[in-house]
Short mmCIF file of C-alpha atoms and ligand atoms in Angstrom, two decimals:
data_model
loop_
_atom_site.label_atom_id
_atom_site.label_comp_id
_atom_site.label_asym_id
_atom_site.label_seq_id
_atom_site.Cartn_x
_atom_site.Cartn_y
_atom_site.Cartn_z
CA MET A 629 68.30 79.59 -47.42
CA GLU A 630 68.31 80.87 -43.71
CA LEU A 631 68.21 84.50 -43.66
CA ALA A 632 68.44 84.92 -39.80
CA LEU A 633 72.33 86.15 -39.10
CA THR A 634 74.80 83.38 -37.45
CA ALA A 635 76.57 84.18 -34.82
CA GLU A 636 79.60 84.50 -37.14
CA GLU A 637 77.73 87.01 -39.36
CA LEU A 638 76.68 89.03 -36.39
CA LEU A 639 80.39 89.19 -35.57
CA PHE A 640 81.11 90.30 -39.24
CA GLN A 641 78.42 92.75 -39.04
CA ARG A 642 79.92 94.24 -35.99
CA GLU A 643 83.43 94.47 -37.58
CA VAL A 644 81.95 96.14 -40.58
CA ARG A 645 80.13 98.60 -38.56
CA GLU A 646 83.35 99.25 -36.69
CA PHE A 647 85.38 99.70 -39.72
CA LEU A 648 82.94 102.16 -41.15
CA ASP A 649 82.43 104.16 -38.03
CA SER A 650 86.06 104.98 -38.18
CA GLY A 651 87.01 104.86 -41.79
CA LEU A 652 84.19 106.46 -43.55
CA LYS A 653 84.44 110.39 -42.93
CA PRO A 654 81.17 112.11 -42.03
CA GLU A 655 81.86 114.51 -44.85
CA TRP A 656 81.92 111.94 -47.54
CA ARG A 657 78.30 110.49 -46.72
CA GLY A 658 75.84 110.87 -49.08
CA VAL A 659 77.81 112.80 -51.77
CA SER A 660 77.07 110.39 -54.52
CA ASP A 661 73.50 110.14 -53.72
CA SER A 662 72.32 111.26 -57.22
CA ASP A 663 75.44 110.79 -59.34
CA ASN A 664 77.84 108.18 -58.45
CA ARG A 665 80.66 110.83 -60.14
CA SER A 666 79.61 113.91 -58.86
CA GLN A 667 82.62 114.18 -56.47
CA PRO A 668 85.05 111.90 -57.93
CA GLU A 669 87.86 112.86 -55.64
CA VAL A 670 85.75 111.80 -52.76
CA THR A 671 84.87 108.47 -54.38
CA ALA A 672 88.75 108.04 -54.88
CA GLN A 673 89.79 108.73 -51.18
CA TRP A 674 87.20 106.35 -49.99
CA GLN A 675 88.16 103.63 -52.85
CA ALA A 676 91.98 104.11 -51.04
CA VAL A 677 90.61 103.38 -47.69
CA LEU A 678 88.70 100.26 -48.69
CA ALA A 679 91.62 99.05 -50.66
CA THR A 680 94.04 99.64 -47.81
CA LYS A 681 91.66 97.55 -45.58
CA GLY A 682 91.60 94.96 -48.53
CA TRP A 683 87.59 95.25 -49.00
CA LEU A 684 87.35 97.01 -52.32
CA THR A 685 87.17 93.72 -54.46
CA PRO A 686 85.77 91.05 -52.17
CA ALA A 687 83.97 89.50 -55.22
CA TRP A 688 87.08 89.07 -57.36
CA PRO A 689 88.75 85.68 -57.21
CA ALA A 690 91.11 84.99 -54.35
CA VAL A 691 94.49 85.13 -56.56
CA HIS A 692 93.54 88.56 -57.57
CA GLY A 693 92.66 89.98 -54.14
CA GLY A 694 89.13 88.38 -53.51
CA LEU A 695 87.90 87.54 -50.03
CA GLY A 696 85.71 84.47 -50.57
CA TRP A 697 82.80 86.16 -48.60
CA SER A 698 79.72 84.31 -48.40
CA PRO A 699 76.56 85.79 -50.07
CA MET A 700 75.53 87.21 -46.93
CA GLN A 701 78.69 88.72 -45.86
CA HIS A 702 78.52 90.63 -49.25
CA HIS A 703 74.87 91.72 -48.22
CA ILE A 704 75.90 92.76 -45.11
CA PHE A 705 78.75 94.77 -46.41
CA LYS A 706 76.68 96.50 -49.05
CA GLU A 707 73.64 97.25 -46.49
CA GLU A 708 75.99 98.91 -43.78
CA CYS A 709 77.71 100.95 -46.74
CA SER A 710 74.14 101.98 -48.00
CA LYS A 711 72.86 102.89 -44.40
CA ARG A 712 75.67 105.37 -43.98
CA ARG A 713 75.31 106.78 -47.71
CA ALA A 714 78.98 105.67 -48.29
CA PRO A 715 80.15 106.99 -51.76
CA LYS A 716 79.09 104.95 -54.59
CA LEU A 717 82.18 103.03 -56.44
CA SER A 718 82.44 102.60 -60.01
CA SER A 719 80.50 99.71 -61.02
CA MET A 720 82.10 99.56 -64.38
CA SER A 721 85.70 99.19 -62.88
CA ILE A 722 85.32 97.36 -59.80
CA GLY A 723 82.20 95.38 -60.63
CA MET A 724 82.45 94.76 -64.43
CA ILE A 725 85.95 95.06 -66.22
CA GLY A 726 87.83 93.90 -63.21
CA PRO A 727 86.14 90.36 -62.66
CA LEU A 728 86.22 90.06 -66.71
CA ILE A 729 89.85 90.69 -66.84
CA CYS A 730 90.37 88.38 -64.12
CA LEU A 731 88.36 85.82 -66.03
CA TYR A 732 89.59 86.47 -69.55
CA GLY A 733 92.77 88.59 -69.20
CA THR A 734 96.18 87.45 -70.27
CA THR A 735 98.67 87.48 -67.42
CA ALA A 736 100.17 90.35 -68.82
CA GLN A 737 96.82 92.19 -69.02
CA GLN A 738 95.84 91.13 -65.67
CA ALA A 739 99.30 92.42 -64.09
CA TYR A 740 99.02 95.71 -65.64
CA TYR A 741 95.19 96.44 -65.34
CA LEU A 742 94.01 95.12 -62.08
CA PRO A 743 96.11 97.20 -59.92
CA ARG A 744 95.51 100.28 -61.60
CA ILE A 745 91.68 99.64 -61.21
CA ILE A 746 92.22 98.86 -57.46
CA SER A 747 94.52 102.04 -56.95
CA GLY A 748 91.72 104.35 -58.83
CA ASN A 749 94.41 105.23 -61.35
CA ASP A 750 92.05 104.03 -64.19
CA VAL A 751 88.36 104.36 -64.55
CA TRP A 752 86.46 102.54 -67.11
CA CYS A 753 83.34 103.03 -69.23
CA GLN A 754 81.38 100.51 -71.37
CA GLY A 755 81.38 100.93 -75.16
CA PHE A 756 78.64 98.64 -76.45
CA SER A 757 75.66 100.36 -77.51
CA GLU A 758 75.54 102.16 -80.90
CA PRO A 759 73.01 104.46 -83.01
CA GLY A 760 70.71 101.61 -84.10
CA SER A 761 72.33 98.91 -82.18
CA GLY A 762 71.13 98.88 -78.55
CA SER A 763 68.66 96.01 -77.98
CA ASP A 764 70.16 94.24 -81.28
CA LEU A 765 73.53 94.70 -79.93
CA ALA A 766 74.95 92.03 -82.30
CA SER A 767 74.33 94.28 -85.13
CA LEU A 768 76.95 96.90 -83.93
CA LYS A 769 79.13 98.45 -86.69
CA THR A 770 82.05 100.19 -85.08
CA ALA A 771 84.86 98.50 -87.07
CA ALA A 772 88.27 97.21 -85.88
CA ARG A 773 90.68 96.37 -89.00
CA ARG A 774 93.88 94.59 -88.07
CA ASP A 775 96.98 96.36 -89.57
CA GLY A 776 100.17 95.07 -88.45
CA ASP A 777 100.04 94.47 -84.83
CA GLU A 778 97.35 97.33 -84.22
CA TYR A 779 93.64 97.46 -84.55
CA VAL A 780 92.33 100.48 -86.70
CA VAL A 781 88.89 101.45 -84.84
CA ALA A 782 86.56 103.55 -86.81
CA GLY A 783 82.59 104.09 -85.86
CA GLN A 784 80.58 105.73 -83.04
CA LYS A 785 79.06 104.67 -79.71
CA ILE A 786 76.38 106.18 -77.57
CA TRP A 787 74.83 106.40 -74.11
CA THR A 788 78.41 105.99 -72.81
CA THR A 789 78.12 106.54 -69.07
CA TYR A 790 80.87 108.71 -67.63
CA ALA A 791 83.05 108.70 -70.85
CA HIS A 792 83.92 112.07 -70.00
CA TYR A 793 85.69 110.91 -66.64
CA ALA A 794 86.83 107.41 -67.96
CA THR A 795 90.63 106.76 -68.54
CA HIS A 796 89.53 103.32 -70.65
CA MET A 797 86.71 101.99 -72.59
CA PHE A 798 85.83 98.12 -72.71
CA CYS A 799 84.61 98.22 -76.08
CA LEU A 800 82.72 95.82 -78.58
CA VAL A 801 84.07 96.20 -82.28
CA ARG A 802 83.40 94.27 -85.55
CA THR A 803 86.46 92.33 -86.22
CA ASN A 804 84.91 90.04 -89.05
CA PRO A 805 82.33 91.67 -91.08
CA LEU A 806 81.91 88.21 -93.04
CA ALA A 807 81.33 85.92 -90.32
CA ALA A 808 78.24 83.67 -90.93
CA ARG A 809 76.33 84.95 -87.56
CA PRO A 810 76.63 88.55 -86.50
CA GLN A 811 77.57 87.54 -82.93
CA ALA A 812 80.87 85.51 -84.46
CA GLY A 813 82.61 88.54 -85.94
CA ILE A 814 82.78 90.66 -83.03
CA SER A 815 85.75 91.35 -80.43
CA MET A 816 86.46 93.41 -77.19
CA LEU A 817 88.98 95.80 -77.00
CA LEU A 818 90.09 97.52 -73.92
CA ILE A 819 90.80 101.21 -75.28
CA ASP A 820 93.02 104.03 -73.63
CA MET A 821 90.63 106.96 -74.08
CA LYS A 822 93.78 109.49 -74.39
CA LEU A 823 94.51 107.70 -78.15
CA PRO A 824 94.42 110.20 -80.99
CA GLY A 825 91.17 110.21 -82.59
CA ILE A 826 88.70 109.67 -79.72
CA THR A 827 86.01 112.54 -79.58
CA VAL A 828 83.53 112.42 -76.38
CA ARG A 829 80.70 114.50 -76.61
CA PRO A 830 78.00 115.15 -73.84
CA ILE A 831 74.28 114.10 -73.73
CA ARG A 832 72.22 115.61 -70.90
CA THR A 833 69.47 113.66 -69.23
CA ILE A 834 66.13 114.62 -67.71
CA ASP A 835 67.60 114.92 -64.18
CA GLY A 836 69.68 117.82 -65.37
CA GLU A 837 72.86 116.09 -64.96
CA HIS A 838 75.64 114.89 -67.51
CA HIS A 839 75.79 111.03 -67.03
CA PHE A 840 76.27 109.98 -70.55
CA ASN A 841 77.99 110.71 -74.01
CA GLU A 842 78.59 110.05 -77.50
CA VAL A 843 81.98 108.78 -78.56
CA PHE A 844 83.56 109.01 -81.99
CA PHE A 845 86.33 106.88 -83.17
CA ASP A 846 88.31 108.07 -86.12
CA ASP A 847 90.84 105.51 -87.35
CA VAL A 848 92.19 104.88 -83.75
CA ARG A 849 95.10 102.77 -83.49
CA VAL A 850 94.75 100.16 -80.82
CA PRO A 851 97.64 97.63 -80.01
CA GLU A 852 96.76 94.19 -80.39
CA SER A 853 97.88 93.62 -76.90
CA CYS A 854 94.64 95.41 -75.83
CA LEU A 855 92.16 92.44 -77.17
CA LEU A 856 90.45 90.91 -74.51
CA GLY A 857 89.70 87.06 -75.25
CA ALA A 858 90.14 85.49 -78.55
CA GLU A 859 89.68 87.72 -81.69
CA ASN A 860 86.18 87.06 -82.71
CA GLN A 861 85.01 85.74 -79.43
CA GLY A 862 84.07 89.02 -77.97
CA TRP A 863 80.38 87.91 -77.78
CA ASP A 864 81.20 85.26 -75.06
CA VAL A 865 83.19 87.67 -73.49
CA ALA A 866 80.32 90.50 -73.39
CA ARG A 867 77.71 88.19 -72.08
CA SER A 868 79.82 87.31 -69.11
CA LEU A 869 80.16 91.14 -68.58
CA LEU A 870 76.33 91.52 -69.01
CA ALA A 871 75.37 88.92 -66.36
CA PHE A 872 77.78 90.73 -63.73
CA GLU A 873 76.13 94.34 -64.74
CA ARG A 874 72.12 93.11 -64.86
CA SER A 875 72.58 91.29 -61.62
CA GLY A 876 74.38 94.52 -60.00
CA ILE A 877 71.19 96.60 -61.35
CA ALA A 878 68.83 94.90 -58.70
CA ASP A 879 70.82 96.88 -55.87
CA VAL A 880 68.27 95.86 -53.10
CA VAL A 881 70.26 97.44 -50.50
CA ALA A 882 70.10 100.89 -52.33
CA THR A 883 66.40 100.22 -52.90
CA ARG A 884 65.81 99.36 -49.07
CA GLN A 885 67.44 102.84 -48.57
CA ALA A 886 65.09 104.65 -50.77
CA LEU A 887 62.03 102.75 -48.95
CA HIS A 888 63.23 104.06 -45.50
CA ASP A 889 63.54 107.49 -47.00
CA VAL A 890 60.08 107.14 -48.14
CA LEU A 891 59.03 105.63 -44.53
CA ALA A 892 60.26 108.91 -42.85
CA ILE A 893 58.74 111.31 -45.67
CA ALA A 894 55.55 109.58 -45.07
CA ALA A 895 55.60 109.72 -41.11
CA GLY A 896 56.21 113.48 -41.02
CA GLU A 897 53.29 114.39 -43.65
CA ALA A 898 49.92 115.26 -41.98
CA ARG A 899 46.88 113.59 -43.25
CA GLY A 900 43.58 113.83 -41.35
CA ASN A 901 44.32 113.12 -37.61
CA GLY A 902 47.47 111.17 -38.45
CA SER A 903 50.31 110.85 -40.91
CA LEU A 904 50.36 109.77 -44.31
CA LEU A 905 51.63 106.64 -43.18
CA GLN A 906 48.35 105.87 -41.50
CA ASP A 907 46.67 106.54 -44.76
CA ASP A 908 45.15 103.30 -45.69
CA ASP A 909 45.67 103.64 -49.47
CA PHE A 910 49.27 105.02 -49.30
CA GLY A 911 50.16 102.37 -46.45
CA ASP A 912 48.63 99.45 -48.30
CA ARG A 913 50.86 100.48 -51.50
CA LEU A 914 53.86 100.89 -49.42
CA ALA A 915 53.43 97.37 -47.65
CA ARG A 916 53.13 95.82 -51.00
CA LEU A 917 56.22 97.25 -52.34
CA GLU A 918 58.10 96.39 -48.98
CA ILE A 919 56.67 92.66 -49.35
CA ALA A 920 58.30 92.95 -53.04
CA LEU A 921 61.81 94.06 -52.04
CA ASP A 922 61.75 91.39 -49.20
CA ALA A 923 61.11 88.50 -52.00
CA LEU A 924 63.61 90.37 -54.24
CA GLU A 925 66.02 90.35 -51.50
CA THR A 926 65.35 86.63 -50.75
CA PHE A 927 65.74 85.75 -54.52
CA GLU A 928 68.91 87.86 -54.82
CA LEU A 929 70.75 85.98 -51.76
CA ARG A 930 69.45 82.59 -53.19
CA VAL A 931 71.01 83.20 -56.64
CA MET A 932 74.21 84.31 -54.93
CA ASP A 933 74.26 81.47 -52.75
CA ALA A 934 73.56 79.06 -55.54
CA GLY A 935 76.66 80.44 -57.17
CA PRO A 936 78.31 77.92 -59.74
CA ARG A 937 75.26 75.62 -59.43
CA CYS A 938 73.47 77.94 -61.37
CA ALA A 939 75.57 78.31 -64.14
CA GLY A 940 73.97 78.28 -67.42
CA ARG A 941 70.93 79.96 -65.74
CA ALA A 942 71.51 83.44 -67.62
CA HIS A 943 67.61 84.10 -67.06
CA ASP A 944 68.34 84.70 -63.13
CA ALA A 945 70.57 87.76 -64.02
CA SER A 946 67.38 89.10 -66.36
CA ILE A 947 64.99 88.26 -63.45
CA LEU A 948 66.98 90.42 -60.71
CA LYS A 949 67.26 93.36 -63.40
CA ILE A 950 63.60 93.22 -64.27
CA LEU A 951 62.32 93.02 -60.48
CA GLY A 952 65.04 95.13 -59.24
CA SER A 953 64.38 98.05 -61.54
CA GLU A 954 60.63 97.94 -61.39
CA VAL A 955 60.38 97.78 -57.40
CA ARG A 956 62.96 100.71 -57.38
CA GLN A 957 61.11 102.89 -59.81
CA LYS A 958 57.80 102.26 -57.96
CA ILE A 959 59.51 103.22 -54.50
CA HIS A 960 60.78 106.34 -55.80
CA MET A 961 57.68 107.34 -57.32
CA LEU A 962 55.88 106.83 -54.23
CA GLY A 963 58.27 108.84 -52.49
CA VAL A 964 57.72 111.80 -54.90
CA GLU A 965 53.92 111.32 -54.11
CA ALA A 966 54.90 111.66 -50.51
CA LEU A 967 57.02 114.65 -50.70
CA GLY A 968 53.70 116.57 -52.05
CA GLN A 969 54.36 120.03 -53.32
CA VAL A 970 58.20 119.44 -52.83
CA GLY A 971 58.17 116.54 -55.30
CA ALA A 972 56.72 118.38 -58.09
CA VAL A 973 59.28 121.12 -58.09
CA TRP A 974 62.43 120.58 -60.29
CA PRO A 975 64.97 119.66 -57.96
CA ASP A 976 67.55 122.62 -58.34
CA ASP A 977 69.13 124.64 -55.49
CA ALA A 978 66.23 126.76 -55.67
CA ALA A 979 63.70 124.39 -55.03
CA PRO A 980 61.94 124.26 -51.52
CA ALA A 981 63.58 121.77 -49.12
CA HIS A 982 61.62 119.07 -47.65
CA PRO A 983 62.14 118.90 -43.89
CA SER A 984 63.38 115.07 -44.16
CA GLY A 985 66.28 116.18 -46.09
CA ALA A 986 65.59 113.62 -48.54
CA GLY A 987 63.56 115.27 -51.27
CA ARG A 988 65.96 116.78 -53.54
CA HIS A 989 67.90 113.46 -54.13
CA LEU A 990 64.58 111.03 -53.97
CA VAL A 991 63.26 113.36 -56.92
CA GLN A 992 66.36 113.08 -58.88
CA ASP A 993 66.79 109.45 -58.43
CA ALA A 994 62.85 108.86 -59.22
CA LEU A 995 63.90 110.84 -62.62
CA PHE A 996 67.08 108.99 -63.23
CA PHE A 997 65.89 105.35 -62.38
CA ARG A 998 63.19 105.72 -65.01
CA ALA A 999 66.48 104.59 -67.24
CA ALA A 1000 66.79 101.52 -64.97
CA SER A 1001 64.32 99.55 -67.04
CA ILE A 1002 66.45 100.54 -70.34
CA TYR A 1003 69.98 100.36 -69.25
CA GLY A 1004 71.97 97.30 -68.94
CA GLY A 1005 69.28 95.74 -71.89
CA ALA A 1006 65.94 96.88 -71.79
CA ASN A 1007 63.51 94.70 -69.90
CA GLU A 1008 61.41 93.64 -72.76
CA ILE A 1009 64.65 92.19 -74.04
CA GLN A 1010 65.17 90.52 -70.47
CA ARG A 1011 61.74 88.93 -70.96
CA ASN A 1012 62.63 87.46 -74.22
CA ILE A 1013 66.06 86.00 -72.55
CA ILE A 1014 63.97 84.64 -69.66
CA ALA A 1015 61.36 82.94 -72.24
CA LYS A 1016 63.77 81.70 -74.59
CA SER A 1017 66.01 80.25 -71.55
CA LEU A 1018 63.17 78.36 -70.09
CA LEU A 1019 61.76 77.07 -72.93
CA LYS A 1020 65.34 75.84 -74.26
CA SER A 1021 64.62 77.65 -77.65
CA PRO A 1022 67.70 77.05 -79.90
CA VAL A 1023 67.30 80.74 -80.86
CA GLU A 1024 70.59 82.60 -80.09
CA ILE A 1025 70.14 84.85 -77.01
C1 FAD B 1471 71.12 105.52 -68.30
C2 FAD B 1471 71.53 104.93 -69.66
C3 FAD B 1471 73.00 104.82 -69.41
C4 FAD B 1471 73.54 103.67 -70.38
N1 FAD B 1471 74.87 103.51 -70.28
C5 FAD B 1471 75.43 102.90 -71.44
C6 FAD B 1471 76.82 102.68 -71.15
O1 FAD B 1471 77.55 103.11 -70.53
N2 FAD B 1471 77.33 101.77 -72.35
C7 FAD B 1471 76.69 101.25 -73.12
O2 FAD B 1471 77.08 100.58 -74.25
N3 FAD B 1471 75.23 101.72 -73.32
C8 FAD B 1471 74.67 102.29 -72.25
N4 FAD B 1471 73.16 102.60 -72.23
C9 FAD B 1471 72.46 102.17 -73.56
C10 FAD B 1471 71.39 100.84 -73.23
O3 FAD B 1471 72.15 99.77 -73.14
C11 FAD B 1471 70.33 101.00 -74.39
O4 FAD B 1471 69.71 102.03 -74.26
C12 FAD B 1471 69.44 99.66 -74.18
O5 FAD B 1471 70.34 98.60 -74.54
C13 FAD B 1471 68.25 99.62 -75.35
O6 FAD B 1471 68.70 100.16 -76.28
P1 FAD B 1471 68.27 101.23 -77.21
O7 FAD B 1471 68.23 102.47 -76.52
O8 FAD B 1471 68.89 101.43 -78.69
O9 FAD B 1471 66.80 101.04 -77.66
P2 FAD B 1471 66.31 100.17 -78.57
O10 FAD B 1471 66.91 98.80 -78.82
O11 FAD B 1471 65.75 100.92 -79.94
O12 FAD B 1471 64.66 99.72 -78.22
C14 FAD B 1471 63.63 100.77 -77.99
C15 FAD B 1471 62.48 99.91 -77.25
O13 FAD B 1471 62.07 98.83 -78.24
C16 FAD B 1471 61.86 97.60 -77.47
N5 FAD B 1471 62.55 96.47 -78.15
C17 FAD B 1471 63.54 96.45 -79.01
N6 FAD B 1471 63.68 95.36 -79.60
C18 FAD B 1471 62.98 94.49 -79.00
C19 FAD B 1471 62.47 92.98 -79.08
N7 FAD B 1471 63.13 92.30 -79.81
N8 FAD B 1471 61.35 92.67 -78.43
C20 FAD B 1471 60.50 93.49 -77.70
N9 FAD B 1471 60.83 94.88 -77.57
C21 FAD B 1471 62.05 95.12 -78.06
C22 FAD B 1471 63.05 97.93 -76.20
O14 FAD B 1471 62.61 97.09 -75.14
C23 FAD B 1471 62.54 99.34 -75.95
O15 FAD B 1471 61.55 99.56 -75.36
C24 FAD B 1471 72.66 103.25 -71.34
C25 FAD B 1471 71.21 103.75 -71.37
C26 FAD B 1471 70.81 104.18 -70.56
C27 FAD B 1471 69.30 104.91 -70.44
#
């Protein structure tokens, strides 16, 4: 595919730049470099600016506010936002459950939930993993028993990112414990986090932040109108969602921004008579990562460009997830190395600052993105999916 921008794409790029220059306040830039919920009120304001412009949900179907942008337009928009360190939006609300409700929701669900996602009124979290059911997700045990026109939910979720901010959870539950295959007895419920019987407990991570939680359900009564898709068909719904999630994890533009940070740091670090950038070994490793990132970017655009022609190629999302997370981790670690002593210190307020200004968030990102090869389905599992898909194995994936 052609990577050079066409005249129309250049015009679009200019429109995006003008919009960001006027709509993105300087004080909003960089607020969510390390944690996309660290200043939720700023994220909400930025989301409102995007919604007013009509650019909040460009990838949704047109009937629900999508814009039909080409893959290159999406890429340009994300790249320009990333360059200006625009606040990160909730990928679970805008990027995952929104498109899923467009796909599987009833008319009533679409009318109720979609405007609330767009307005930022509702913020979603993902209730898939359980203790003992991560990679082997189909073994999940949280039960939803029918009682009249309600489901009674009992069990526990874990590693639930931002459950402490979320107003709602899209949650996989077991509705038929006797199904012939474990996958056949699962449903997806859209659960209001304020319902009685839900307890959220924090889990702190190596980067010092509170990203995720344990969530306990103690006979929570969920109306049947909150079932997304058909009862016991939740596995298919979940697989569509995981494809959205895994493709998004590659996040090439954010990785490109990290690469620019590493370049800036290395250019300012003295080595011999020159800078670290001129060091043969460092320069070689940086160049290899830049080439890998270029290849990943081309692959991402090709996958997006192929769109529906690639239906059934579940392994594309897995390839993007593996390569994206691995390249990102390597770039961050190179950045930590370039930071020298600053990179070796825990990045709290008392830590020495690096003149580039990139030090703190780069170290935090390097620590946080260790998790990128685990969340969204561990990379080993993605390799299994790729192998089974390409070998056309009849085994369930
Ligand atoms: C930062 C972060 C945020 C997360 N956010 C959420 C969230 O919001 N919602 C949610 O539901 N979950 C979330 N998760 C959980 C995530 O989806 C799981 O951690 C992941 O699916 C792996 O499951 P597990 O932790 O139980 O590891 P396990 O399944 O116990 O795996 C442990 C190791 O064994 C390997 N392994 C397991 N089975 C196989 C196999 N068959 N073949 C080869 N290797 C195998 C795995 O690759 C892994 O390396 C998050 C995780 C992290 C780290």
